[in-house]
C-alpha cells in the first residue's frame, strides 16, 4: 500500500521504518528539511534501537522516501498517518496547532483527489479532539464529508522509547477508532500479520484508551514507589514485596478489579487501606496516592447519591445492598452509606437482598445489623417484587443474577440507577449507569 506519514519525529520515524520493512511504499512528510534529508540519505532522525538499520535498508530498497511537499504525499498515497506532536501547554491542555496545520494541508490536497483516501491520527489527543478539530478541519479544507468523500480513523500507538520497534511488531493490542467501516477495514490491512487482538471501536473510545493506558502506567509506578517508601522506612526490601505481588496474575495483575462502577467496601479493603495510611503517617511519609484512595472512594458514593437524587423521585428501592453479590456482609458496605444518606433526607425506601435475611444471619453480621443499623433492618423486604411494586427509582446495588430481569419489567415512570453494570444494554430512557 502507498502510505504517507506526516511528522518524522519519534512516532513517525518508527512507524515509517516498520511499515516500509513490511513491504509498503512509505512517503514521510515533515517541514524540517534536515529530517527529510536524513531520511533520504538512509539515516534515522531519532535515536532508537534498530530503527537506523531499518530506515537505511528501506531507503536502499526504494520503499521509503521523505518530502517537504504535503500535497504530493496525499496525492501519491492511499492512506495518510498523522504522527505530529501534541505538546503540553502551561495549563496542562494540549497544543493542537501542529495537528490542525497538518489537517489543513491534507484537506486541501483531498480537494483535488477523486479516489477514496483514509486519514489516520496516530498523535495522542484528548477525547473529543477528532470530532472538534481533526474532522471539521479536514472537511472545511477538502469541501468533502468525512465517511463519504474520505475516511477518518484514530489509531493510537503504544510505543515505549528504547523498545519502540519491538513494541510496534509485538503490540498488546491494535485499536482502531473509525468513523466508517470502509476506512477501518482499509487501515486494518496494515496490521493483518500482527499477532495481537484487533479492536474496532468508535473514535472517542479509541482516544480515551491511550490516556487510560498511560495514566494507569503512571499510577502503577507511583503506587510501587509509595509501597517501596513504606518498606524502606520499616526495613523491608520493597523489590521483594513487589516481586511477590506481581506473581499474582489472577487478581493483582488482571482485569478482575478493572470495571468502572460503585465504591469498594467490605471487611478487608477499607480497613487495610486505612491501616496502611495510618502507618504511613506514623512514619512521617507523604503518600499522596495511597492517602487519596479512601477519599476518592467516598467521592464515588457521593456520585451515586447525586444520580439518584437527580431522578426526582421520593420512593427508592434498593436491590442488593451487601458490599458485593454472593455475600451477606454489610460491614463497610458503600450501599449502606448511600441508604443512610437517603433516609436522612426523608426518602421512602424498601430494600431487598436474598443473601441478607435477618432470620438466617448469625454472629458478626447479625450483630452489625441489629446494633449498628437497626433502622435499615426495618426496611428489608422478603421478595424483590415488593420492592419493584413500591419503587419509582430502582437502585441495582450488586451483580446478583436475579436482578438482570428487572429491566424487562419496568412500568411507566420507573427508572433504574445501575451501580454495577448488571445489563449488557447500557442505554435507554429508563436506565442510567454510574460510569457509562
XYZ file of C-alpha atoms in Angstrom:
436
model
C 0.000 0.000 0.000
C 1.106 3.591 -0.621
C 1.311 5.341 2.755
C 2.144 8.941 3.653
C 3.285 9.756 7.170
C 3.015 13.324 8.435
C 5.628 14.041 11.090
C 9.025 12.345 11.194
C 9.662 12.599 14.902
C 9.736 9.666 17.283
C 6.387 8.026 16.407
C 6.507 8.948 12.725
C 10.039 7.700 12.098
C 9.432 4.382 13.872
C 6.106 3.881 12.086
C 7.658 4.741 8.713
C 10.549 2.332 9.186
C 8.342 -0.526 10.359
C 5.751 -0.113 7.604
C 8.467 0.029 4.947
C 10.027 -3.147 6.362
C 6.593 -4.760 5.981
C 6.806 -4.036 2.254
C 4.694 -0.902 1.997
C 5.748 2.149 -0.017
C 6.128 4.939 2.535
C 6.482 8.668 1.909
C 7.398 10.680 5.004
C 6.413 14.343 5.270
C 7.977 16.928 7.545
C 8.518 20.724 7.370
C 12.014 20.226 8.809
C 14.366 19.870 5.841
C 17.080 18.318 7.983
C 14.810 15.392 8.888
C 13.738 14.953 5.279
C 17.343 14.939 4.083
C 18.372 12.434 6.766
C 15.654 10.001 5.725
C 16.516 10.333 2.048
C 20.162 9.572 2.885
C 19.016 6.423 4.695
C 19.661 7.827 8.170
C 17.334 7.995 11.148
C 16.287 11.397 12.531
C 15.896 9.816 16.008
C 17.930 7.593 18.314
C 16.083 4.312 18.746
C 17.240 0.685 18.759
C 17.199 -0.932 15.273
C 15.397 1.916 13.500
C 18.570 3.281 11.850
C 19.277 -0.008 10.068
C 15.628 -0.384 9.098
C 15.461 3.096 7.550
C 18.742 2.554 5.737
C 17.587 -0.735 4.208
C 14.133 0.631 3.311
C 15.612 3.650 1.509
C 18.093 1.401 -0.310
C 15.217 -0.874 -1.393
C 13.237 2.106 -2.668
C 10.385 1.648 -0.190
C 10.961 4.778 1.918
C 11.341 8.405 0.874
C 10.734 11.770 2.503
C 9.476 15.100 1.222
C 8.536 18.633 2.266
C 5.540 18.541 -0.113
C 2.346 17.540 1.726
C 0.197 17.850 -1.413
C 2.397 15.392 -3.292
C 2.286 12.986 -0.345
C -1.514 12.863 -0.228
C -1.999 12.614 -3.977
C 0.506 9.759 -4.250
C -0.771 7.667 -1.334
C -3.870 5.735 -0.306
C -3.665 6.468 3.399
C -2.133 9.266 5.495
C -0.960 8.807 9.074
C -0.765 11.914 11.281
C 2.173 11.497 13.686
C 2.876 15.091 14.699
C 3.446 16.192 18.295
C 0.765 17.358 20.718
C 2.897 19.037 23.415
C 1.545 20.281 26.746
C 0.551 23.875 27.286
C 1.204 25.629 30.613
C -2.331 24.822 31.841
C -1.952 21.112 31.011
C -4.050 21.221 27.863
C -2.601 20.017 24.565
C -1.188 22.250 21.867
C -3.124 21.045 18.833
C -1.666 23.588 16.403
C 0.534 21.009 14.618
C -2.389 18.628 14.170
C -4.618 21.414 12.892
C -1.977 22.611 10.411
C -1.421 19.120 9.022
C -5.178 18.580 8.688
C -5.420 21.824 6.722
C -2.697 20.611 4.346
C -4.203 17.138 3.953
C -7.686 18.589 3.475
C -6.504 20.958 0.754
C -4.895 18.062 -1.108
C -8.003 15.905 -0.718
C -9.949 18.604 -2.533
C -8.022 17.675 -5.671
C -8.318 13.927 -5.196
C -11.198 11.798 -6.503
C -10.083 8.437 -5.059
C -11.178 7.462 -1.541
C -8.411 8.388 0.911
C -8.101 7.426 4.588
C -6.711 9.888 7.141
C -5.462 8.273 10.351
C -4.485 10.090 13.531
C -1.646 8.423 15.441
C -0.937 11.523 17.520
C -2.138 11.342 21.127
C -5.213 13.531 21.533
C -7.763 14.066 24.280
C -11.250 12.579 23.780
C -13.285 14.866 21.557
C -10.321 16.143 19.533
C -11.225 14.123 16.458
C -14.785 15.480 16.427
C -13.907 19.079 17.244
C -10.603 19.611 15.421
C -9.478 16.852 13.051
C -12.707 16.054 11.213
C -14.042 19.648 10.949
C -10.677 20.890 9.648
C -10.403 18.127 7.060
C -13.980 18.767 5.929
C -13.510 22.528 5.759
C -10.361 22.418 3.623
C -11.422 19.498 1.419
C -15.020 20.504 0.873
C -15.916 16.848 1.420
C -17.767 14.900 4.117
C -15.897 12.509 6.416
C -17.101 8.953 5.955
C -18.270 9.743 2.422
C -15.627 11.673 0.496
C -12.790 10.345 2.627
C -12.325 8.116 5.652
C -11.111 9.051 9.126
C -9.697 6.810 11.858
C -7.688 7.165 15.019
C -5.057 4.517 15.673
C -3.279 5.196 18.988
C 0.284 3.936 19.302
C 1.635 2.068 22.317
C 5.362 2.526 21.770
C 7.951 2.831 24.526
C 11.170 4.679 23.903
C 14.054 2.234 23.713
C 11.833 -0.698 22.679
C 9.650 1.020 20.072
C 10.438 -1.308 17.160
C 9.752 -4.387 19.283
C 6.557 -2.781 20.607
C 5.386 -1.962 17.081
C 5.862 -5.559 15.930
C 4.557 -7.159 19.151
C 1.701 -4.916 20.304
C -0.536 -5.911 23.241
C -3.483 -4.772 21.104
C -4.250 -2.796 17.974
C -7.009 -0.234 18.454
C -8.795 1.445 15.551
C -11.409 4.087 16.159
C -13.359 4.532 12.954
C -15.936 6.924 11.547
C -16.934 4.442 8.852
C -16.414 0.725 8.303
C -14.658 1.172 4.946
C -11.900 3.313 6.450
C -11.459 0.902 9.364
C -11.133 -2.081 7.039
C -8.501 -0.340 4.912
C -6.445 0.626 7.960
C -6.765 -2.863 9.461
C -4.937 -4.355 6.476
C -1.727 -2.708 7.737
C -1.871 -4.918 10.824
C -3.199 -8.195 9.391
C 0.076 -10.008 10.156
C 0.150 -8.832 13.780
C -0.318 -11.484 16.465
C -2.468 -9.261 18.671
C -6.154 -8.503 19.236
C -7.557 -6.105 16.626
C -10.186 -3.882 18.197
C -12.506 -1.765 16.065
C -14.426 0.836 18.053
C -15.720 4.417 17.932
C -13.225 7.258 17.780
C -13.943 8.679 21.267
C -13.305 5.314 22.919
C -10.055 4.909 20.981
C -8.935 8.398 22.030
C -9.640 7.590 25.690
C -7.910 4.191 25.600
C -4.490 5.800 25.105
C -4.960 8.098 28.102
C -6.287 5.245 30.197
C -3.212 3.159 29.375
C -0.696 5.884 30.138
C -2.411 7.089 33.301
C -2.590 3.507 34.577
C 1.115 3.044 33.899
C 1.811 6.249 35.835
C -0.374 5.052 38.721
C 1.490 1.725 38.841
C 4.850 3.477 39.076
C 3.680 5.863 41.807
C 1.996 3.011 43.704
C 5.147 0.866 43.599
C 7.237 3.829 44.749
C 4.933 4.606 47.678
C 4.901 0.951 48.754
C 8.696 0.997 48.405
C 8.934 4.100 50.591
C 6.899 2.419 53.338
C 9.055 -0.705 53.048
C 12.256 1.325 53.234
C 11.062 3.128 56.368
C 10.383 -0.128 58.228
C 13.416 -2.070 56.962
C 11.781 -4.264 54.303
C 13.086 -4.777 50.756
C 10.416 -3.161 48.549
C 11.633 -5.089 45.496
C 10.998 -8.424 47.215
C 7.492 -7.304 48.195
C 6.590 -6.192 44.668
C 8.143 -9.291 43.072
C 5.813 -11.448 45.164
C 2.906 -9.075 44.459
C 3.453 -9.418 40.699
C 3.335 -13.215 40.796
C -0.435 -12.993 41.366
C -1.891 -12.729 37.866
C -5.378 -13.817 38.955
C -6.159 -10.684 40.951
C -3.219 -8.284 41.246
C -2.257 -8.189 37.554
C -5.550 -8.930 35.869
C -8.823 -7.410 34.695
C -10.657 -8.553 37.829
C -10.967 -5.193 39.570
C -10.814 -3.071 36.423
C -14.531 -2.468 35.853
C -15.904 1.023 36.496
C -18.748 1.042 38.981
C -19.603 1.851 42.568
C -17.296 2.249 45.559
C -15.468 -0.645 47.196
C -16.400 -1.900 50.647
C -16.302 -4.993 52.842
C -14.357 -6.044 55.866
C -10.899 -6.014 54.225
C -10.201 -3.250 51.709
C -11.358 -0.180 53.709
C -9.791 -1.466 56.928
C -6.460 -2.345 55.350
C -6.134 0.863 53.328
C -6.985 2.834 56.478
C -4.339 0.960 58.457
C -1.661 1.462 55.803
C -2.352 5.199 55.556
C -2.081 5.375 59.366
C 1.236 3.542 59.236
C 2.492 5.989 56.620
C 1.559 8.958 58.796
C 3.243 7.386 61.807
C 6.433 7.135 59.736
C 6.120 10.769 58.607
C 5.795 9.643 54.989
C 3.950 11.668 52.369
C 1.934 9.140 50.327
C -0.390 11.180 48.080
C -1.677 8.256 46.007
C -2.385 5.825 48.838
C -3.779 8.624 51.015
C -6.192 9.541 48.215
C -7.743 6.063 47.901
C -10.394 6.358 50.621
C -11.373 9.975 49.781
C -11.721 9.002 46.117
C -13.855 6.017 47.126
C -16.117 8.374 49.080
C -16.458 10.608 46.008
C -17.921 7.612 44.146
C -20.556 7.155 46.845
C -21.407 10.833 46.506
C -21.637 10.437 42.733
C -24.163 7.620 43.180
C -26.231 9.730 45.573
C -26.182 12.640 43.134
C -27.510 10.418 40.337
C -30.342 9.039 42.487
C -31.399 12.409 43.835
C -31.316 13.791 40.312
C -34.092 11.430 39.223
C -36.549 13.467 41.285
C -38.328 10.510 42.905
C -39.084 10.056 46.622
C -39.720 6.288 46.619
C -36.437 4.417 46.305
C -35.921 0.668 46.019
C -32.534 -0.966 46.524
C -31.802 -4.393 45.056
C -28.644 -5.769 46.597
C -27.035 -3.894 49.478
C -24.331 -6.244 50.742
C -20.951 -4.977 49.564
C -20.943 -7.498 46.686
C -23.110 -10.277 45.269
C -22.886 -13.678 46.924
C -22.223 -12.416 50.444
C -24.311 -11.271 53.404
C -21.600 -8.935 54.699
C -22.852 -5.386 55.283
C -19.809 -4.153 57.175
C -18.491 -1.040 55.440
C -20.816 -1.646 52.501
C -20.939 1.585 50.469
C -24.600 0.795 49.779
C -25.316 1.148 53.498
C -23.745 4.624 53.461
C -25.892 5.535 50.466
C -29.059 4.194 52.091
C -28.401 6.036 55.343
C -27.892 9.312 53.487
C -31.164 8.953 51.593
C -33.042 8.020 54.773
C -31.622 11.082 56.467
C -33.012 13.221 53.643
C -36.501 11.803 54.116
C -36.704 9.407 51.181
C -39.071 6.417 51.457
C -37.126 3.197 50.919
C -37.508 -0.555 50.610
C -34.581 -2.958 50.343
C -34.074 -6.483 49.077
C -31.082 -8.802 49.094
C -31.604 -12.562 49.036
C -28.335 -13.068 50.923
C -29.250 -10.676 53.732
C -32.129 -12.173 55.707
C -32.468 -11.407 59.387
C -33.673 -14.896 60.291
C -30.651 -16.511 58.693
C -27.964 -14.115 59.906
C -25.686 -15.065 62.775
C -22.612 -13.763 64.523
C -20.957 -10.533 63.435
C -23.386 -9.802 60.592
C -26.439 -10.153 62.809
C -24.802 -8.028 65.497
C -23.918 -5.360 62.950
C -27.458 -5.118 61.586
C -29.261 -5.224 64.934
C -26.910 -2.904 66.818
C -25.394 -0.604 64.184
C -28.052 -0.234 61.503
C -31.379 -1.344 63.061
C -33.216 1.376 61.114
C -32.149 -0.350 57.884
C -33.270 -3.782 59.053
C -36.849 -2.493 59.238
C -36.787 -1.695 55.511
C -35.752 -5.168 54.356
C -38.325 -6.986 52.212
C -38.714 -10.738 51.728
C -39.155 -10.529 47.964
C -37.850 -8.477 45.087
C -41.385 -7.896 43.811
C -42.284 -5.965 46.960
C -39.507 -3.500 46.158
C -40.377 -3.275 42.461
C -44.079 -2.630 43.169
C -43.136 0.217 45.528
C -40.176 1.996 43.972
C -40.036 4.815 41.451
C -36.227 4.736 41.269
C -34.653 1.271 41.464
C -31.019 1.020 42.513
C -29.096 -2.052 41.383
C -26.538 -2.360 44.162
C -24.741 -5.602 43.325
C -24.482 -8.073 40.497
C -26.811 -10.851 41.695
C -28.119 -12.807 38.700
C -31.781 -12.339 39.653
C -31.505 -8.581 39.092
C -30.796 -8.994 35.362
C -34.501 -9.374 34.513
C -35.603 -6.223 36.331
C -35.187 -4.000 33.312
C -37.612 -6.106 31.254
C -40.493 -5.445 33.630
C -40.246 -1.725 34.340
C -43.525 0.144 34.450
C -44.061 3.608 33.042
C -42.244 6.218 35.121
C -39.818 3.822 36.809
C -36.079 4.280 36.293
C -33.024 2.174 37.085
C -29.794 3.529 38.520
C -27.268 0.758 37.895
C -24.174 0.879 40.112
C -22.590 -2.375 38.916
C -23.222 -2.817 35.174
C -25.856 -5.531 35.521
C -27.154 -5.058 31.975
C -25.359 -5.625 28.690
C -27.593 -2.972 27.117
C -26.401 0.280 28.683
C -28.737 2.862 27.259
C -32.385 3.870 27.287
C -34.677 6.480 28.829
C -35.395 4.364 31.909
C -31.806 3.314 32.548
C -28.758 5.128 33.885
C -25.335 3.717 34.810
C -22.855 5.307 37.179
C -19.817 5.140 34.864
C -21.385 4.542 31.460
